[in-house]
mmCIF file of C-alpha atoms in Angstrom:
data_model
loop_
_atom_site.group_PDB
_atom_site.id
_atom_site.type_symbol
_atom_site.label_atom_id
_atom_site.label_comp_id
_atom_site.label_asym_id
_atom_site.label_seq_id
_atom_site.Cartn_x
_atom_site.Cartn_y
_atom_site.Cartn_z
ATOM 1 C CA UNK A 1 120.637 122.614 125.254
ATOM 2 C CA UNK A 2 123.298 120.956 123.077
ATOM 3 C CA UNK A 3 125.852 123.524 121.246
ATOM 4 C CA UNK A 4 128.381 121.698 118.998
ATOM 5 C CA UNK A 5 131.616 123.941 117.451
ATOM 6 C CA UNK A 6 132.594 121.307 114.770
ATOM 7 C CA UNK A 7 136.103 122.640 114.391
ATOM 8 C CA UNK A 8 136.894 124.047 117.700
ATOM 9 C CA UNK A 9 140.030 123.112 118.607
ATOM 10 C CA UNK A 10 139.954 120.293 121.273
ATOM 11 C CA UNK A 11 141.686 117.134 122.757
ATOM 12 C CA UNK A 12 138.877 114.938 121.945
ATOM 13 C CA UNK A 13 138.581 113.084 118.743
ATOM 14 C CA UNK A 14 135.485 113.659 116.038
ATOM 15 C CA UNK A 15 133.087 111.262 114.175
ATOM 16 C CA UNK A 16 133.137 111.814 110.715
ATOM 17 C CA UNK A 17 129.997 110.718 108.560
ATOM 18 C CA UNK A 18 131.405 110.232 105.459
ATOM 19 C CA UNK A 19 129.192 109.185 102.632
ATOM 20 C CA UNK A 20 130.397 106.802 100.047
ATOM 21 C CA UNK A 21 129.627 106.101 95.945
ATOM 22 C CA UNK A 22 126.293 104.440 94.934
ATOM 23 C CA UNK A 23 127.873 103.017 92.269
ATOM 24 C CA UNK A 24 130.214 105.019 89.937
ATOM 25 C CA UNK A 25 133.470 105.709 92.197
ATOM 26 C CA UNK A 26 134.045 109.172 90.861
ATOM 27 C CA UNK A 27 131.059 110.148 93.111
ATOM 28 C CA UNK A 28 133.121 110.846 96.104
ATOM 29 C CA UNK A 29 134.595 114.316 96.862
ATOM 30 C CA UNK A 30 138.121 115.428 97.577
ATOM 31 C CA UNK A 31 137.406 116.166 100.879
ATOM 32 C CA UNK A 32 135.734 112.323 101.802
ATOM 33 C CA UNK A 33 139.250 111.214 100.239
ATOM 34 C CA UNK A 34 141.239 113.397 102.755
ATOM 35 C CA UNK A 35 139.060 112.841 105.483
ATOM 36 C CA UNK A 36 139.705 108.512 105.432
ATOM 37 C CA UNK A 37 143.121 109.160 105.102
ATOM 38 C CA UNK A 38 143.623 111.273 107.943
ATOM 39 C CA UNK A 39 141.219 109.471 110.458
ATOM 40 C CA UNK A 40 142.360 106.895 113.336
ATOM 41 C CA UNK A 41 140.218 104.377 111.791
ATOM 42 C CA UNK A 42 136.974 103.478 109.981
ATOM 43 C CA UNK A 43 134.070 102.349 110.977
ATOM 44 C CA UNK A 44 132.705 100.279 107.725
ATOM 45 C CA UNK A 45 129.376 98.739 106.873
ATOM 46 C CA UNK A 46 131.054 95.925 105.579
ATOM 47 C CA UNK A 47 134.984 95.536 105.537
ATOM 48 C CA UNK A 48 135.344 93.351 102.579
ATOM 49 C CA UNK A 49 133.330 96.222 100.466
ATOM 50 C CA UNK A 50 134.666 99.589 101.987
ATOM 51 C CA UNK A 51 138.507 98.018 101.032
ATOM 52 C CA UNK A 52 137.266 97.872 97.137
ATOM 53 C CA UNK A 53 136.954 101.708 97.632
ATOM 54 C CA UNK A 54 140.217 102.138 100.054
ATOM 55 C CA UNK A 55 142.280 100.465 97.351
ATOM 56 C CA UNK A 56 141.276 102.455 94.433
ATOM 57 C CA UNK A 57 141.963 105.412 96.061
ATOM 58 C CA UNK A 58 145.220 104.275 98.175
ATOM 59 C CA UNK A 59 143.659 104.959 101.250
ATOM 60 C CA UNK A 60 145.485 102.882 103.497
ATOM 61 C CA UNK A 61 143.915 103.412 107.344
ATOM 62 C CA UNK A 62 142.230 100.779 109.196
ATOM 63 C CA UNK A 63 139.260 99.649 109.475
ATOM 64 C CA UNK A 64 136.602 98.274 111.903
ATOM 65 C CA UNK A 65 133.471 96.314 111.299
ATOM 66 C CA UNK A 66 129.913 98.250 112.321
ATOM 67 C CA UNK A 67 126.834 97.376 111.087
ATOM 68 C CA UNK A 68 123.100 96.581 112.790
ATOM 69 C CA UNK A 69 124.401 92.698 113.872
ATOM 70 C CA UNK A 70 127.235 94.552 116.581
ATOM 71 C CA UNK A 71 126.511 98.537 117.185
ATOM 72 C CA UNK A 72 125.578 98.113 120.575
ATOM 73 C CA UNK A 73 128.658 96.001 121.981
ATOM 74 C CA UNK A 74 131.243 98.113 119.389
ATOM 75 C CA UNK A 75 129.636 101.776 120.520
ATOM 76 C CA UNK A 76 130.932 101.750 124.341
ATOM 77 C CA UNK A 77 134.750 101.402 123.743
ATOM 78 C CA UNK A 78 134.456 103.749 120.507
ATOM 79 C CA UNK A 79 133.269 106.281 122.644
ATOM 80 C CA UNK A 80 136.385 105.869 125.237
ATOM 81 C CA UNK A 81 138.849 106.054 121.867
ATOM 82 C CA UNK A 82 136.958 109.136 120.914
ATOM 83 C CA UNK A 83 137.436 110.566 124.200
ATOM 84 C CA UNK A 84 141.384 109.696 123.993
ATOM 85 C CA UNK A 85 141.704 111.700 120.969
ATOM 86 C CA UNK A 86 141.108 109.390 118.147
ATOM 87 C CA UNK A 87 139.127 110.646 115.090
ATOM 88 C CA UNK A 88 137.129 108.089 113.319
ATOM 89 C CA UNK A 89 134.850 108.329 109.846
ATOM 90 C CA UNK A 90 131.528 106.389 109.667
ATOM 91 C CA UNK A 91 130.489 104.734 106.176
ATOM 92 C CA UNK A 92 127.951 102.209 104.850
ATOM 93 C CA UNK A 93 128.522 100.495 102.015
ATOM 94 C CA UNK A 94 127.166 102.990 99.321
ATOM 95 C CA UNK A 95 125.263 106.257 100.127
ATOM 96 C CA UNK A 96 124.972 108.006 103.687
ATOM 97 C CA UNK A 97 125.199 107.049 106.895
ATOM 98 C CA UNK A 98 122.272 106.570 108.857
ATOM 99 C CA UNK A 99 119.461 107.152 106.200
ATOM 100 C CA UNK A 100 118.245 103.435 105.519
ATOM 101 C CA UNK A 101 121.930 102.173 107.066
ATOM 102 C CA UNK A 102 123.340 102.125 110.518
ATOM 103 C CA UNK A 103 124.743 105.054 112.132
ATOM 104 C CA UNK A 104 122.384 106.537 114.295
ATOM 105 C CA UNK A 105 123.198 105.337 117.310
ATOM 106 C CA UNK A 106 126.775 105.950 117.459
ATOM 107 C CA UNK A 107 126.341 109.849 116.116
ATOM 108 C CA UNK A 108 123.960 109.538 119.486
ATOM 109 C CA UNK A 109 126.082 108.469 122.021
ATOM 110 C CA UNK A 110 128.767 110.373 120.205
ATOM 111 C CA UNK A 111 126.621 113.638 121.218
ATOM 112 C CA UNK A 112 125.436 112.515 124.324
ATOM 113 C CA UNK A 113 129.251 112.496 125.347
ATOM 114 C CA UNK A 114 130.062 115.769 123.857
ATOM 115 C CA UNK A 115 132.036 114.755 120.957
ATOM 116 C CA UNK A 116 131.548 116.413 117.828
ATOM 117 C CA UNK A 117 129.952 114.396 114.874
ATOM 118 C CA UNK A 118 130.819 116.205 111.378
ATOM 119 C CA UNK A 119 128.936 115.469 108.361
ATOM 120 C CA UNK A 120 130.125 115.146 105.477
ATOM 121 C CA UNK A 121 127.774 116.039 101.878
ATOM 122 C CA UNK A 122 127.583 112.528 99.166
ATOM 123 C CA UNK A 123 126.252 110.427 97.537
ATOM 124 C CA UNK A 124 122.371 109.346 98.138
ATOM 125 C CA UNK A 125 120.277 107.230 96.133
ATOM 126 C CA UNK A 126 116.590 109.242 97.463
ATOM 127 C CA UNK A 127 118.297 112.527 96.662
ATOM 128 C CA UNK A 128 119.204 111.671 93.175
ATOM 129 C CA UNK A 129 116.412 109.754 92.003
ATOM 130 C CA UNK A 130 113.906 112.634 93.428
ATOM 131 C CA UNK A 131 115.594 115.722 91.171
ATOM 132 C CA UNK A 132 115.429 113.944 88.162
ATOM 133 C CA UNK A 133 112.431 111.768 88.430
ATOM 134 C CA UNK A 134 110.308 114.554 87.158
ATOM 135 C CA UNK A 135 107.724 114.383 90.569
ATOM 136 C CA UNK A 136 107.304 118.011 92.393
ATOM 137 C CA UNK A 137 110.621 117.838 94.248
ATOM 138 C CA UNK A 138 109.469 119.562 97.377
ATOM 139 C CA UNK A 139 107.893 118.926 99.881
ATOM 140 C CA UNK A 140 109.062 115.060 99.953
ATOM 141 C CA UNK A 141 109.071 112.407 102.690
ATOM 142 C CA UNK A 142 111.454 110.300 102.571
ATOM 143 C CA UNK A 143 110.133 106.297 104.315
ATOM 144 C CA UNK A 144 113.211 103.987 103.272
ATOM 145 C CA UNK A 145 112.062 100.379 103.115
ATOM 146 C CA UNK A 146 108.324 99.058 103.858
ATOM 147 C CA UNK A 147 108.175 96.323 106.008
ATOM 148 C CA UNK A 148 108.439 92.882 104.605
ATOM 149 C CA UNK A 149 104.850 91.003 106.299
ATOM 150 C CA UNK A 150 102.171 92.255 103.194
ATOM 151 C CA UNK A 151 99.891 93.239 105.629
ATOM 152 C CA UNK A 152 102.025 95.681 107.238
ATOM 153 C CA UNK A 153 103.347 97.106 103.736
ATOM 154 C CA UNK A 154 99.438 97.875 102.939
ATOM 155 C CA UNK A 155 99.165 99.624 106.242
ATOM 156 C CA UNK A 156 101.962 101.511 105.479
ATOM 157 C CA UNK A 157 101.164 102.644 102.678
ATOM 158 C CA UNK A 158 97.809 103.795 103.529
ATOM 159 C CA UNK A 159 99.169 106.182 106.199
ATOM 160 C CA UNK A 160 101.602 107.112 103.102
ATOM 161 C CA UNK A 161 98.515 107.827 100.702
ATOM 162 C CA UNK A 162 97.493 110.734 103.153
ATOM 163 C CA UNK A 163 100.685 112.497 102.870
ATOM 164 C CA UNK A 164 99.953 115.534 100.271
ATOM 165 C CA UNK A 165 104.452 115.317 99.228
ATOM 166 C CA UNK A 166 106.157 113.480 96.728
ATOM 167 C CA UNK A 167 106.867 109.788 99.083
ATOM 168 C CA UNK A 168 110.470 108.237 98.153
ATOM 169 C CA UNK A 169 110.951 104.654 98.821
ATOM 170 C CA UNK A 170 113.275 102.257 98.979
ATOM 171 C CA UNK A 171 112.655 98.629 97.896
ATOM 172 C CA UNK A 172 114.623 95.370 97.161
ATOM 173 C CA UNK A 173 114.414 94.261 92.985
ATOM 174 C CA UNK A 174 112.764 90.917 94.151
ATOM 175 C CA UNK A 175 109.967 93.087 96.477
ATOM 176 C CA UNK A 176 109.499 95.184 92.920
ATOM 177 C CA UNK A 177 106.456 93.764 91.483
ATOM 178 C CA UNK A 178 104.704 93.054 94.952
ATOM 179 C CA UNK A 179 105.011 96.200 95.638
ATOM 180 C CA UNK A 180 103.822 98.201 92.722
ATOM 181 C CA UNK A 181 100.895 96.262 92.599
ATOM 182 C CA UNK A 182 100.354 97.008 96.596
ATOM 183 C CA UNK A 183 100.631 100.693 95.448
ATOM 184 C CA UNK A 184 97.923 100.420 92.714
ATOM 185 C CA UNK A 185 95.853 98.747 95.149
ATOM 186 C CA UNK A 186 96.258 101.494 97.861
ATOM 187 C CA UNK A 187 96.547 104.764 95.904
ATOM 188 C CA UNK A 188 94.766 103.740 92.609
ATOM 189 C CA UNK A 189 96.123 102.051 89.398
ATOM 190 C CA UNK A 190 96.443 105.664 87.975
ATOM 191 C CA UNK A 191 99.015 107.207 90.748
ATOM 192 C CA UNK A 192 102.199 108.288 88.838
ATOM 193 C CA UNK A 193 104.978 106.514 90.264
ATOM 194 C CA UNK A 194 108.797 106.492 88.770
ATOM 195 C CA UNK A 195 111.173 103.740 89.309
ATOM 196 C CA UNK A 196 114.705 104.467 89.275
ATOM 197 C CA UNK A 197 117.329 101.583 89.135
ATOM 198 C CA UNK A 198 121.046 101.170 89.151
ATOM 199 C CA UNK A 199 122.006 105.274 89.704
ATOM 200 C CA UNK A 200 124.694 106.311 88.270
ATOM 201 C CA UNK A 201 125.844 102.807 87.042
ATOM 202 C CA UNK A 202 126.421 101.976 83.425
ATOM 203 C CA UNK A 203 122.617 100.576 83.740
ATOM 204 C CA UNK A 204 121.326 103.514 85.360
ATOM 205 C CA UNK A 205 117.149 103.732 84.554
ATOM 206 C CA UNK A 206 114.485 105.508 85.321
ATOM 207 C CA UNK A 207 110.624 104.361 84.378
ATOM 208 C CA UNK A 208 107.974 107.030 84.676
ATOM 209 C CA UNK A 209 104.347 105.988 84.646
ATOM 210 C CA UNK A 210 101.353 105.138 86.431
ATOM 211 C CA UNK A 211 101.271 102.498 88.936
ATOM 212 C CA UNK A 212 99.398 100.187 86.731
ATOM 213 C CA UNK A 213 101.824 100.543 84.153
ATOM 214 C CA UNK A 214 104.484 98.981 86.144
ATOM 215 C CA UNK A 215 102.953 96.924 87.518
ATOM 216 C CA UNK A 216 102.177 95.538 84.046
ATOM 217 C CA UNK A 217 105.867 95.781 83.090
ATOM 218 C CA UNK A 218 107.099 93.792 85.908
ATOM 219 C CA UNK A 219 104.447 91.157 85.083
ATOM 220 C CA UNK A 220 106.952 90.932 81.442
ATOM 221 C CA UNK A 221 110.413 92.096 82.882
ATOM 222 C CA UNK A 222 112.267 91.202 85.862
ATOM 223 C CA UNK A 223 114.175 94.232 86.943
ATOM 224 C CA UNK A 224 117.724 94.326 88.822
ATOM 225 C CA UNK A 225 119.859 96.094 90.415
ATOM 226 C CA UNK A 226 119.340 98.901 93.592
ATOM 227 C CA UNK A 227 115.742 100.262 93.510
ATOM 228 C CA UNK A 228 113.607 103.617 94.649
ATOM 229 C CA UNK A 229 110.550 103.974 94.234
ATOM 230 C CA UNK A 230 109.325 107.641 94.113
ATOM 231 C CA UNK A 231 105.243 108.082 94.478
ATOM 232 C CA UNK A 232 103.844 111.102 92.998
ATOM 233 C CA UNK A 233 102.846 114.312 95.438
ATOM 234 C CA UNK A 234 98.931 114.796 95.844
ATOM 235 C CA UNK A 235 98.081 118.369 95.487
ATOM 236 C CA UNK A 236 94.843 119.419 96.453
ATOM 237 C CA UNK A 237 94.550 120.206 92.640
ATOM 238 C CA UNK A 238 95.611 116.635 91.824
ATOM 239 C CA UNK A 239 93.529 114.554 94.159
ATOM 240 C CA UNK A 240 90.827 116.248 92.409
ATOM 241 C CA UNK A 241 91.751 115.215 89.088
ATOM 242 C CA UNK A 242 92.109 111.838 90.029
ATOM 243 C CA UNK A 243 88.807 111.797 91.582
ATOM 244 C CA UNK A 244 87.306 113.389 88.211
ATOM 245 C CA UNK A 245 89.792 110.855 86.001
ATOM 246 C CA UNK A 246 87.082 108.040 87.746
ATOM 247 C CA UNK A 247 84.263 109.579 86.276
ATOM 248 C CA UNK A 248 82.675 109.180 82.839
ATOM 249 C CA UNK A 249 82.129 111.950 80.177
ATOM 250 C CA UNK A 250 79.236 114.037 81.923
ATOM 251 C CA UNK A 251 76.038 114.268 79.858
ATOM 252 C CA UNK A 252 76.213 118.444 79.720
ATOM 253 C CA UNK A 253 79.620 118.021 78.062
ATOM 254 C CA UNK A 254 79.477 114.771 75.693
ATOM 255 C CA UNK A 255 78.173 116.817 73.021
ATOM 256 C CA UNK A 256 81.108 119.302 73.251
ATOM 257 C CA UNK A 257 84.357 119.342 71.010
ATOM 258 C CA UNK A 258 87.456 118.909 72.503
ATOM 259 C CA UNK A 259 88.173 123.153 72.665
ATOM 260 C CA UNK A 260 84.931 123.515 74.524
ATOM 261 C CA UNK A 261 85.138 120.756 76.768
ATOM 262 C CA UNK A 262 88.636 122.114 77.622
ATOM 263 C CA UNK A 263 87.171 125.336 78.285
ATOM 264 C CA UNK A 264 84.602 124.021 80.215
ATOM 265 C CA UNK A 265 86.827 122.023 82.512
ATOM 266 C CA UNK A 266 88.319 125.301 83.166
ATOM 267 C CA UNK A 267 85.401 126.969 83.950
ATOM 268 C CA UNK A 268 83.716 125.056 86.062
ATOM 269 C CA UNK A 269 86.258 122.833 87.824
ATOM 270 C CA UNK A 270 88.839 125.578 88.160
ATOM 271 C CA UNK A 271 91.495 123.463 86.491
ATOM 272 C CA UNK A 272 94.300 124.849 84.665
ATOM 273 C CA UNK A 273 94.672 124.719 80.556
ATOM 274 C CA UNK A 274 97.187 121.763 81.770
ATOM 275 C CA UNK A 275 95.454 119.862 83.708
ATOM 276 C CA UNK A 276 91.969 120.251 82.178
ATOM 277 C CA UNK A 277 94.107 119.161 78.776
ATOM 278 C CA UNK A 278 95.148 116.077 80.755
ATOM 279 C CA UNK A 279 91.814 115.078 81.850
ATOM 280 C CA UNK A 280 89.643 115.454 78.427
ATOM 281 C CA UNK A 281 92.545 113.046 76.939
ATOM 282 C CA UNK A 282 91.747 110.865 79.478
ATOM 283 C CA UNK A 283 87.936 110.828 79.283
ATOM 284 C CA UNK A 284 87.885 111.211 75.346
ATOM 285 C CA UNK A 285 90.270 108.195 75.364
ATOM 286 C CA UNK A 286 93.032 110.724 73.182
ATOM 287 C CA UNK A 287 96.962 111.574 73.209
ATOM 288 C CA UNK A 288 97.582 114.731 75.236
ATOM 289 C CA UNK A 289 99.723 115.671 72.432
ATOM 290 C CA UNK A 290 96.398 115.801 70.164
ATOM 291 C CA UNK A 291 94.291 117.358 72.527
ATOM 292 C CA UNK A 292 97.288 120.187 73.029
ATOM 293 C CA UNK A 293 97.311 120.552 69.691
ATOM 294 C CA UNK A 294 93.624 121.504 68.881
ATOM 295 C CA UNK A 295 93.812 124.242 71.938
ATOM 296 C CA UNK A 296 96.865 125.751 70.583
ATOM 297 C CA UNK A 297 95.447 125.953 66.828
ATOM 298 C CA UNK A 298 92.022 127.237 68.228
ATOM 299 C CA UNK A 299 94.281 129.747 70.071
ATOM 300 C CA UNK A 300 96.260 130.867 67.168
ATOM 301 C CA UNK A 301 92.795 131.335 64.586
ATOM 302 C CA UNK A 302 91.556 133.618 67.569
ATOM 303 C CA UNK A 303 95.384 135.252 67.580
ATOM 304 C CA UNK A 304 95.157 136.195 63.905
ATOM 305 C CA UNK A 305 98.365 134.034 63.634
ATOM 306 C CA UNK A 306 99.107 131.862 60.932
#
């Protein structure tokens, strides 16, 4: 057993995770700030990019290169200078540490040496796009990036379809259309998916819909810009509406009107008003909005209301 006081006092140094803006620079918090300018040094994705940040906030301490290409020659001596005393803070070059970006291995070796590793809370792209993307927030599983061979992106994604919580993604603008149309393949052209581009840039986007849908709009638009790709949860409720959404207008309840078909749905598929509202619009070919709308009149004539 492992037992970490993060701000005992002690001799050693700490690793600081410290995550960084995913675009708009206000996004960091005071404490990130006081945290690179009090560290030994700085352990950055990418130099070039983590001294764009350093020099808008005057953060003047020094920084090291570490990223996939050189973790596992840079990690043994970091450990000795951690030992000596010296604090350091990890960052990638937008976002976290360690979710989609390196940093795993060092907070590792880091705890396998008994130095503490503090995190910090920031900035992340999944996290964002997932409250407001309008999916059922939790539970979620987050994957990061499919792999790039087709074949293993479809395999993927079929051990991904059996997950019942919303599935976040992450995916490169020129993988965007590719992979929609991989996810209309795998889960159905009707899965509701949401694309969200660019947060919290001046092009920030999101595009709610169903798989076919975007994968439609990418076949007119070519979308930029950093990309996740959130895939709607499956409820046991809503795998069975999308298994009823592939059938036709049964031959008991063609003759119905829309109130009594909703009613029915109710009945005898034990669907909600909602959802059974959802799925005559689908089958009768009508806006939800319409169908809504003769349910709630129906329900105000039986009200007495005007």
């Amino acid at each position: 057993m492992e037992r970490q006081k993060s701000f005992e006092h002690q001799e050693i140094g700490k690793l600081y995770l410290v995550p960084t803006p995913i675009g708009n620079l206000e996004d960091i918090t005071f404490r990130a700030i006081r945290v690179l300018q009090e560290v030994s040094l700085i352990l950055a994705e990418d130099t070039r990019h983590t001294k764009k940040l350093l020099n808008h906030f005057d953060i003047d301490t020094p920084q090291l290169s570490f990223h996939e290409h050189n973790s596992r020659q840079r990690i043994p001596g970091l450990v000795v200078d951690l030992l000596a005393g010296k604090s350091m803070a990890q960052v990638s070059d937008a976002g976290t540490p360690s979710i989609s970006d390196p940093g795993f291995e060092l907070v590792q070796a880091c705890i396998e040496a008994g130095i503490p590793v503090i995190p910090l809370p920031g900035a992340n792209a999944a996290i964002s796009a997932l409250i407001a993307s309008g999916l059922v927030p939790q539970p979620f599983y987050f994957f990061g990036f499919l792999p790039r061979r087709k074949k293993d992106r479809i395999e993927q994604l079929e051990a991904l379809k059996s997950r019942s919580e919303t599935v976040i993604l992450y995916e490169s603008p020129y993988r965007l259309k590719e992979c929609f149309s991989q996810i209309a393949q795998v889960y159905g052209e009707h899965q509701m998916v949401v694309l969200s581009r660019e947060l919290t840039k001046k092009h920030e986007e999101f595009i709610r819909g169903s798989a076919k849908e975007l994968m439609d709009l990418l076949e007119e638009e070519t979308l930029k810009g950093e990309c996740c790709i959130l895939i709607g949860s499956k409820s046991k409720n809503e795998m069975r509406i999308n298994r009823l959404d592939e059938e036709e207008d049964p031959a008991e309840t063609s003759e119905m009107s829309v109130i009594d078909f909703v009613a029915y749905l109710q009945t005898n598929q034990d669907l909600s008003q909602k959802d059974a509202i959802k799925k005559v619009a689908k089958i009768r070919q009508m806006r939800k909005q319409d169908v809504y709308r003769l349910v709630h009149q129906e329900e105000q004539a039986e009200n007495g209301e005007a």
